Amino acid sequence: SLFQEKYRPQIHFSPAEHWMNDPNGMVYYEGEYHLLYQHYPEKSVWGPMHWGHAVSKDLVHWEHLPIALYPDSLGYIFSGSAVVDWNNTSGFGTKENPPLVAFFTYHNPDIEQAKEIEVESQAIAYSTDKGRTWTKYDKNPVIKNPGIRDFRDPKVIWHEASKRWIVALASGQEIRFYSSPDCKDWTYLSNFGKGYGCHDGVWECPDLIPLKVKGSDETKWVLIVNINPGGPAGGSATQYFVGDFDGKTFTSNQKKTFWMDHGRDNYAGVTWSDAPDGRQILIGWMNNWQYAGDKPCVKWSGAATLPRELGLVKDGPVYLLTSEPVKEISTLYGESVDLKDINVSKSEVLSDKFDFAKAPIELKLTFNQENNTRLGFASRYGVRLKNGKGEYITIGYENVDKLFYVDRTNAIGEVFSDKFASIHSTPYIVNTPTVEWTLLIDVASVEFFTAEGRIAITDVFYPSEPFDTIEVFTENGDIQITEAKITELHSIWK
Ligand code: FRU
């Protein structure tokens, strides 16, 4: 049946056929989460970009809809966003039936081939039928190219304090902000980026969101900036800046680089507009430009990450963005098993105690870190997923150098890119008595969340046969797992 091919994600969105990259145009309206995406419908490789389309009522189960936007004489349809224009500022709908307005980049291949600079400009389209059909504005583009080669990925928010639309736009290695009263007429405001964060690649797909600091009444603005290449694990990744936005200028006092995810496969993520209850929910492309075109899937290529709820914590003087899988994942829960007080002093197979070890599954493990200075405490510990072919992936904590890591060097059956096999890690000192790990494991990916959302590592893998054994391990000592809960997840396609 459909969506049962080898490597087909069972708890992640993927297109029925052919290529996808960035998620686009995420907006919530009338009970539906819209997910549009960079799509080439002819082949499973990148090509002239369209916006594919899907909707969900719960962020987990997706219904595929027809392509929303096709390329035209102005160019390919590159990444962007969508909003509900509640007050009909654009005049594209009525107050009773507010329009959805989409913002995208026209990428003109003819100008690109002529090696001229003004390849990219910003344009809009609207829908008055809950996103089922879209009409491009007849006076596009609405933001012309100002003489910058990479000028793309408009993310629009309604800024309540100034009662204007604000767009964040990737512009070379900076972000540009513009404002508009009506989605059509845009005024340049400011730039952000010089001297801040990582500049080892092109800045792409920004997002500007307010977030409340956990446990306080303080609200800060977070500027998400995707960058390719230059990521901590190689290739594409997402950095962020925490600061303030006064309606014109974004300022940040954190010049150093902070990464949202330390794996290699969470890129181009931005948030939903108008998600209920003030939630900030992000979804990314679970891939990396270093090898996205070489992946061993033929019928389709690419998938989205799980949607993640973003938060903000303050650790001393530092603000940190947190990510956790959305709670709606629980709608997929099937059978589960609870194991208590497991003492590990080399390795223990957990999966012989139940019969649903194959993906998709959720694993929650609580490690007792209390005695971690005691002689004999493991220098490294974690989980390994294995198959009968000797292939495996390791998710671990390195207790000497103090880092979380995912090692996928042995998690592929066939080498398809020399860039793929690698270990991805991030320093973190666990200073709580216990630490809880959440692993969401699909047929071809792991999403690892720990340290109460401060650490996320997302990585894809392609074993020649599914992993069917779950093992916990230590090196040079012991560790106690106070609780292990393994939960079967149902496929979203059934
Ligand atoms: C990011 C990106 C965007 C661009 C799109 C093109 O992955 O390069 O900057 O709009 O993909 O498909």
XYZ file of C-alpha atoms and ligand atoms in Angstrom:
506
model
C 0.000 0.000 0.000
C 0.933 3.678 -0.049
C 3.774 5.044 2.060
C 5.213 1.619 2.815
C 8.385 1.787 0.727
C 11.791 1.096 2.202
C 12.961 4.114 4.266
C 9.539 5.807 4.047
C 9.057 7.794 7.277
C 6.050 6.553 9.251
C 5.648 9.419 11.742
C 6.944 12.259 9.583
C 5.456 14.159 6.712
C 6.841 13.348 3.279
C 5.470 14.049 -0.206
C 3.690 11.161 -1.914
C 6.148 11.449 -4.771
C 9.296 13.303 -5.709
C 11.323 16.065 -4.198
C 10.729 18.193 -1.118
C 12.978 20.595 0.732
C 11.991 23.495 3.010
C 8.623 23.659 4.779
C 6.833 26.831 3.630
C 3.726 28.886 4.344
C 2.862 27.324 7.690
C -0.308 28.896 8.991
C -3.163 27.715 11.196
C -6.661 28.626 10.098
C -10.111 27.234 10.937
C -8.883 24.083 12.601
C -6.249 23.255 10.014
C -2.473 23.435 10.158
C -1.256 24.188 6.653
C 2.103 22.851 5.584
C 3.356 23.962 2.206
C 6.806 22.997 1.032
C 9.495 23.371 -1.617
C 8.527 20.770 -4.153
C 9.662 19.567 -7.562
C 6.840 17.309 -8.776
C 8.664 15.799 -11.767
C 11.636 14.104 -10.158
C 13.129 13.134 -6.813
C 15.823 15.770 -7.153
C 15.759 19.555 -6.751
C 14.356 21.366 -9.813
C 12.052 24.275 -10.713
C 10.382 24.903 -7.369
C 6.644 24.704 -6.687
C 4.836 24.913 -3.365
C 3.411 21.512 -2.482
C 0.611 21.481 0.084
C -0.779 19.395 2.943
C -3.082 20.007 5.906
C -3.426 18.491 9.337
C -5.853 18.821 12.217
C -3.343 17.612 14.818
C 0.168 18.362 13.441
C 0.730 14.629 13.127
C -1.609 13.151 10.490
C -1.327 14.859 7.092
C -3.624 15.013 4.103
C -1.940 15.771 0.785
C -3.557 18.526 -1.277
C -2.885 19.655 -4.860
C 0.138 21.858 -5.593
C -0.562 25.395 -4.361
C 1.855 27.489 -6.432
C 3.472 26.802 -9.807
C 6.513 28.586 -11.248
C 5.753 31.192 -13.924
C 7.490 33.754 -16.145
C 8.827 35.618 -13.083
C 10.592 32.526 -11.797
C 10.579 29.493 -9.535
C 8.638 29.680 -6.273
C 11.216 29.689 -3.483
C 10.615 29.552 0.259
C 8.348 31.820 2.270
C 5.494 32.065 4.726
C 1.748 32.684 5.053
C -0.546 34.590 7.409
C -4.236 35.067 8.062
C -4.988 38.692 7.177
C -7.665 38.990 9.896
C -8.457 42.667 9.212
C -8.341 42.250 5.457
C -5.592 44.885 5.253
C -4.717 43.555 1.798
C -8.284 43.849 0.485
C -7.930 40.343 -1.004
C -10.868 39.059 1.041
C -13.448 40.555 3.372
C -13.506 41.027 7.133
C -16.006 38.179 7.353
C -13.868 35.955 5.175
C -10.274 37.050 5.775
C -7.783 36.003 3.126
C -4.734 33.833 3.660
C -1.778 35.723 2.231
C 1.368 33.855 1.163
C 4.787 35.488 0.766
C 7.362 33.771 -1.408
C 10.535 34.457 -3.345
C 10.610 34.505 -7.111
C 13.915 33.018 -8.215
C 14.424 33.859 -11.871
C 16.545 31.223 -13.690
C 17.064 33.423 -16.786
C 18.577 36.239 -14.748
C 20.633 33.652 -12.893
C 21.937 32.181 -16.152
C 22.841 35.648 -17.418
C 24.950 35.913 -14.241
C 23.235 39.093 -13.213
C 22.596 39.929 -9.583
C 18.875 40.645 -9.390
C 17.762 37.011 -9.453
C 15.462 37.083 -6.424
C 12.494 39.252 -5.410
C 9.515 38.878 -3.047
C 5.957 38.235 -4.166
C 2.544 37.434 -2.727
C -0.484 35.242 -3.441
C -3.769 34.860 -1.612
C -6.547 32.391 -0.930
C -10.135 32.979 0.151
C -11.087 29.295 0.262
C -9.058 27.976 3.200
C -5.951 27.550 1.081
C -7.556 25.262 -1.496
C -6.758 27.632 -4.383
C -4.261 30.491 -4.569
C -4.185 33.583 -6.771
C -0.934 35.405 -7.417
C -1.106 39.163 -6.964
C -1.113 40.928 -10.350
C 1.455 43.556 -9.317
C 4.204 41.182 -8.175
C 6.958 41.502 -7.097
C 6.127 43.493 -3.969
C 9.783 43.824 -2.867
C 12.202 44.283 -5.735
C 15.783 43.117 -5.584
C 17.978 45.844 -4.047
C 21.194 44.611 -5.693
C 21.813 41.571 -3.485
C 22.290 38.169 -5.104
C 20.834 36.049 -2.262
C 17.673 37.829 -1.223
C 14.967 35.432 -0.176
C 12.677 33.481 2.167
C 10.237 36.121 3.501
C 8.772 35.280 6.925
C 5.938 37.610 7.847
C 4.436 38.347 11.270
C 1.805 40.785 12.485
C 3.518 43.167 14.925
C 0.756 44.158 17.307
C 2.615 47.049 18.990
C 3.109 48.947 15.724
C 0.039 47.454 14.014
C 2.022 46.562 10.936
C 3.230 43.520 9.078
C 6.930 42.858 9.499
C 8.970 40.685 7.173
C 12.311 39.110 8.001
C 14.234 38.356 4.841
C 17.535 36.565 4.253
C 19.915 38.864 2.469
C 23.433 37.604 1.798
C 24.792 36.989 5.292
C 22.353 39.292 7.034
C 18.669 39.593 7.777
C 16.699 42.574 6.470
C 13.450 43.800 7.995
C 10.675 45.636 6.164
C 7.204 46.739 7.307
C 3.869 47.076 5.568
C 0.344 48.211 6.426
C -1.280 45.983 3.791
C 1.066 43.134 2.722
C 1.670 44.886 -0.597
C 3.573 48.088 0.084
C 6.845 47.467 1.930
C 9.248 49.917 3.590
C 12.821 48.994 4.457
C 13.530 49.164 8.212
C 16.894 47.723 9.190
C 19.574 45.038 8.887
C 20.871 42.576 11.438
C 23.835 40.236 11.366
C 27.223 41.840 10.903
C 29.476 40.649 13.719
C 26.855 38.256 15.107
C 26.773 34.476 14.929
C 28.156 32.215 12.249
C 29.001 33.545 8.786
C 30.455 30.444 7.182
C 27.606 30.197 4.696
C 24.624 31.964 3.167
C 21.905 33.016 5.597
C 18.518 31.571 4.647
C 14.986 31.124 6.000
C 14.811 33.520 8.970
C 12.018 33.744 11.521
C 11.316 36.372 14.174
C 9.178 35.253 17.123
C 8.378 36.445 20.635
C 8.821 33.867 23.400
C 8.125 34.051 27.103
C 11.036 33.107 29.335
C 10.071 29.999 31.305
C 9.118 30.768 34.882
C 9.033 34.555 34.405
C 6.954 37.307 32.813
C 9.756 38.411 30.560
C 9.276 38.142 26.803
C 12.210 38.157 24.407
C 12.359 38.128 20.624
C 14.138 35.223 19.010
C 15.589 35.546 15.528
C 16.036 32.167 13.875
C 18.559 32.124 11.041
C 19.270 29.101 8.912
C 22.736 28.890 7.397
C 24.237 26.738 4.673
C 26.980 25.608 4.894
C 28.619 26.330 8.257
C 26.603 24.112 10.604
C 28.244 22.584 13.691
C 27.982 19.063 12.266
C 28.757 20.153 8.697
C 26.560 21.668 6.009
C 23.108 23.071 6.778
C 22.001 24.109 10.282
C 19.976 26.596 12.290
C 21.398 29.309 14.526
C 19.395 31.718 16.660
C 19.757 35.058 18.404
C 17.840 36.176 21.483
C 17.180 39.880 21.858
C 14.642 42.644 21.416
C 12.603 43.981 18.540
C 11.091 47.468 18.719
C 9.125 47.326 15.481
C 12.100 48.552 13.488
C 15.339 47.030 14.699
C 16.380 43.711 16.155
C 19.119 43.956 18.776
C 20.912 41.111 20.495
C 23.569 41.142 23.160
C 24.578 37.568 22.428
C 27.206 37.748 19.666
C 28.266 34.147 19.958
C 26.680 31.392 17.895
C 23.842 29.343 19.388
C 22.545 26.331 17.457
C 18.992 25.072 17.642
C 19.902 21.474 16.780
C 23.276 19.731 16.802
C 22.503 16.962 14.350
C 22.866 17.194 10.629
C 19.251 16.878 9.549
C 17.113 19.732 10.723
C 17.198 22.598 8.275
C 15.171 25.568 7.080
C 12.782 25.301 10.013
C 10.420 28.165 10.789
C 7.232 28.446 12.850
C 3.497 28.331 12.237
C 1.678 31.613 12.062
C -1.342 31.878 14.401
C -0.888 28.523 16.132
C -3.546 28.302 18.889
C -2.777 29.135 22.542
C 0.255 31.247 21.638
C 2.314 28.155 20.915
C 5.422 28.574 18.777
C 5.675 25.432 16.715
C 8.554 24.872 14.331
C 8.992 22.294 11.604
C 12.159 21.757 9.566
C 13.362 19.817 6.567
C 14.966 16.611 7.870
C 17.926 16.748 5.554
C 21.158 18.486 4.684
C 22.220 20.136 1.446
C 25.532 18.235 1.653
C 23.866 15.009 0.486
C 20.144 15.698 0.041
C 20.305 14.926 -3.661
C 22.125 11.612 -3.159
C 19.742 9.952 -0.732
C 18.673 6.377 -1.416
C 14.950 7.017 -1.931
C 13.696 6.932 -5.477
C 9.968 7.445 -5.414
C 10.264 10.506 -3.198
C 13.019 12.483 -1.589
C 12.867 14.391 1.658
C 10.738 14.576 4.782
C 9.901 17.090 7.470
C 11.092 16.869 11.067
C 8.510 16.308 13.749
C 6.863 19.595 14.669
C 8.557 20.985 17.782
C 7.286 23.328 20.410
C 9.800 26.086 21.079
C 10.465 27.666 24.453
C 12.996 29.923 26.109
C 14.929 29.411 29.340
C 17.393 31.654 31.104
C 20.481 29.893 32.477
C 22.410 32.536 34.396
C 22.846 35.418 31.976
C 22.225 33.279 28.890
C 18.931 32.753 27.106
C 18.541 29.349 25.473
C 15.978 28.223 22.953
C 14.401 24.888 23.853
C 12.721 22.409 21.503
C 10.458 19.519 22.415
C 8.357 17.288 20.201
C 4.746 18.526 20.145
C 2.486 16.825 22.660
C 0.202 15.688 19.813
C 2.683 12.856 19.140
C 0.795 11.038 21.891
C -2.080 10.488 19.431
C 0.197 7.852 17.861
C 0.835 5.921 21.076
C 0.207 2.191 20.959
C 1.457 -0.432 23.380
C 4.116 0.492 25.863
C 6.420 -1.086 28.381
C 7.798 0.397 31.595
C 11.082 -0.883 32.945
C 12.481 0.237 36.294
C 15.907 0.407 37.914
C 18.089 -1.129 35.263
C 21.732 -1.331 36.265
C 23.922 -1.280 33.231
C 27.562 -2.259 33.396
C 28.452 -2.997 29.801
C 25.291 -3.657 27.835
C 21.723 -4.813 28.279
C 19.275 -5.665 25.545
C 15.939 -4.083 26.391
C 14.032 -5.228 23.342
C 13.796 -8.899 24.291
C 11.229 -7.835 26.888
C 8.618 -6.717 24.324
C 7.826 -7.225 20.655
C 7.579 -3.730 19.163
C 11.228 -2.763 18.974
C 11.081 -1.744 15.333
C 10.414 1.862 14.371
C 8.407 3.893 14.809
C 8.875 4.025 18.570
C 9.359 6.525 21.354
C 11.976 5.842 24.005
C 12.077 7.720 27.278
C 15.042 6.961 29.489
C 15.884 8.481 32.826
C 19.541 8.154 33.734
C 20.682 8.544 37.320
C 23.572 10.977 37.203
C 23.819 11.427 40.945
C 27.043 9.492 41.426
C 28.775 10.605 38.329
C 31.984 11.597 40.058
C 32.299 8.273 41.846
C 35.045 5.958 40.663
C 33.567 3.327 38.406
C 30.903 5.528 36.943
C 30.634 5.000 33.203
C 32.825 7.215 31.049
C 30.322 6.882 28.246
C 26.778 5.553 28.130
C 23.690 5.508 25.996
C 21.476 3.550 23.635
C 22.222 1.580 20.526
C 19.745 0.548 17.849
C 20.962 -2.443 15.850
C 20.046 -4.845 13.087
C 21.205 -8.358 12.203
C 23.607 -7.005 9.584
C 25.926 -5.493 12.144
C 24.676 -1.993 11.436
C 23.786 0.304 14.330
C 23.349 3.858 15.495
C 24.490 5.114 18.891
C 22.936 7.912 20.901
C 25.114 8.667 23.878
C 26.637 10.824 26.549
C 30.393 11.147 26.771
C 30.965 11.584 30.477
C 34.638 12.553 30.375
C 34.487 15.322 27.790
C 30.844 16.016 28.747
C 29.005 15.870 25.464
C 25.852 14.430 23.989
C 26.361 12.699 20.679
C 24.820 10.668 17.887
C 27.161 8.360 16.020
C 25.750 7.170 12.703
C 29.011 6.026 11.134
C 27.679 2.458 11.044
C 24.037 3.281 10.337
C 23.979 2.898 6.576
C 23.925 -0.195 4.415
C 25.410 1.429 1.362
C 27.692 4.421 1.056
C 25.882 6.959 -1.127
C 27.772 10.063 -0.073
C 31.204 10.395 1.497
C 29.729 13.233 3.562
C 27.233 11.054 5.388
C 29.007 8.892 7.971
C 29.726 11.031 11.009
C 29.426 11.702 14.718
C 27.491 14.778 15.832
C 27.988 16.112 19.303
C 27.466 19.079 21.566
C 29.070 19.903 24.908
C 26.743 19.846 27.866
C 27.382 19.413 31.568
C 24.566 17.532 33.247
C 24.137 19.135 36.660
C 20.851 17.584 37.737
C 20.555 14.310 39.696
C 18.737 12.636 36.826
C 18.499 13.411 33.150
C 15.641 12.400 30.901
C 16.176 11.471 27.273
C 13.412 11.367 24.703
C 14.138 9.591 21.448
C 11.673 9.572 18.598
C 12.741 6.866 16.249
C 11.349 6.460 12.776
C 12.323 4.050 10.023
C 15.151 6.305 8.875
C 15.678 8.951 11.547
C 16.261 9.685 15.191
C 15.279 12.868 17.005
C 16.962 13.127 20.364
C 15.789 15.631 22.991
C 17.299 16.026 26.428
C 18.274 18.522 29.156
C 14.664 19.746 29.204
C 14.734 20.786 25.565
C 18.112 22.502 25.670
C 19.632 19.781 23.517
C 18.208 18.500 20.234
C 20.035 16.231 17.810
C 18.309 15.162 14.612
C 19.877 12.640 12.274
C 18.709 10.417 9.450
C 20.103 6.937 8.740
C 19.658 4.236 6.101
C 20.370 0.727 7.387
C 20.025 -2.082 4.851
C 17.498 -3.724 7.202
C 15.391 -2.075 9.910
C 16.926 -1.827 13.378
C 15.172 -4.378 15.590
C 17.295 -4.470 18.721
C 17.444 -1.815 21.412
C 20.398 -1.993 23.735
C 21.655 0.250 26.499
C 25.389 0.345 27.114
C 28.153 1.781 29.261
C 31.901 1.965 28.905
C 34.368 1.718 31.788
C 31.804 1.573 34.538
C 28.164 1.491 35.527
C 25.086 3.555 35.262
C 21.573 3.204 36.541
C 18.496 3.795 34.435
C 15.771 4.569 36.922
C 13.070 4.333 34.310
C 12.770 3.244 30.691
C 9.501 3.628 28.880
C 9.271 2.341 25.341
C 6.140 3.139 23.391
C 5.028 1.787 20.076
C 3.966 4.514 17.642
C 1.326 3.980 14.986
C 2.025 5.053 11.442
C 0.485 8.408 10.511
C -0.496 7.000 7.125
C -2.895 4.350 8.466
C 16.895 26.643 1.815
C 16.716 27.208 0.426
C 16.049 28.551 0.489
C 15.423 28.671 -0.873
C 14.996 27.248 -1.138
C 15.091 26.845 -2.587
O 17.000 25.279 1.867
O 17.972 27.270 -0.223
O 16.923 29.610 0.799
O 14.333 29.555 -0.874
O 15.834 26.418 -0.368
O 14.503 25.596 -2.810
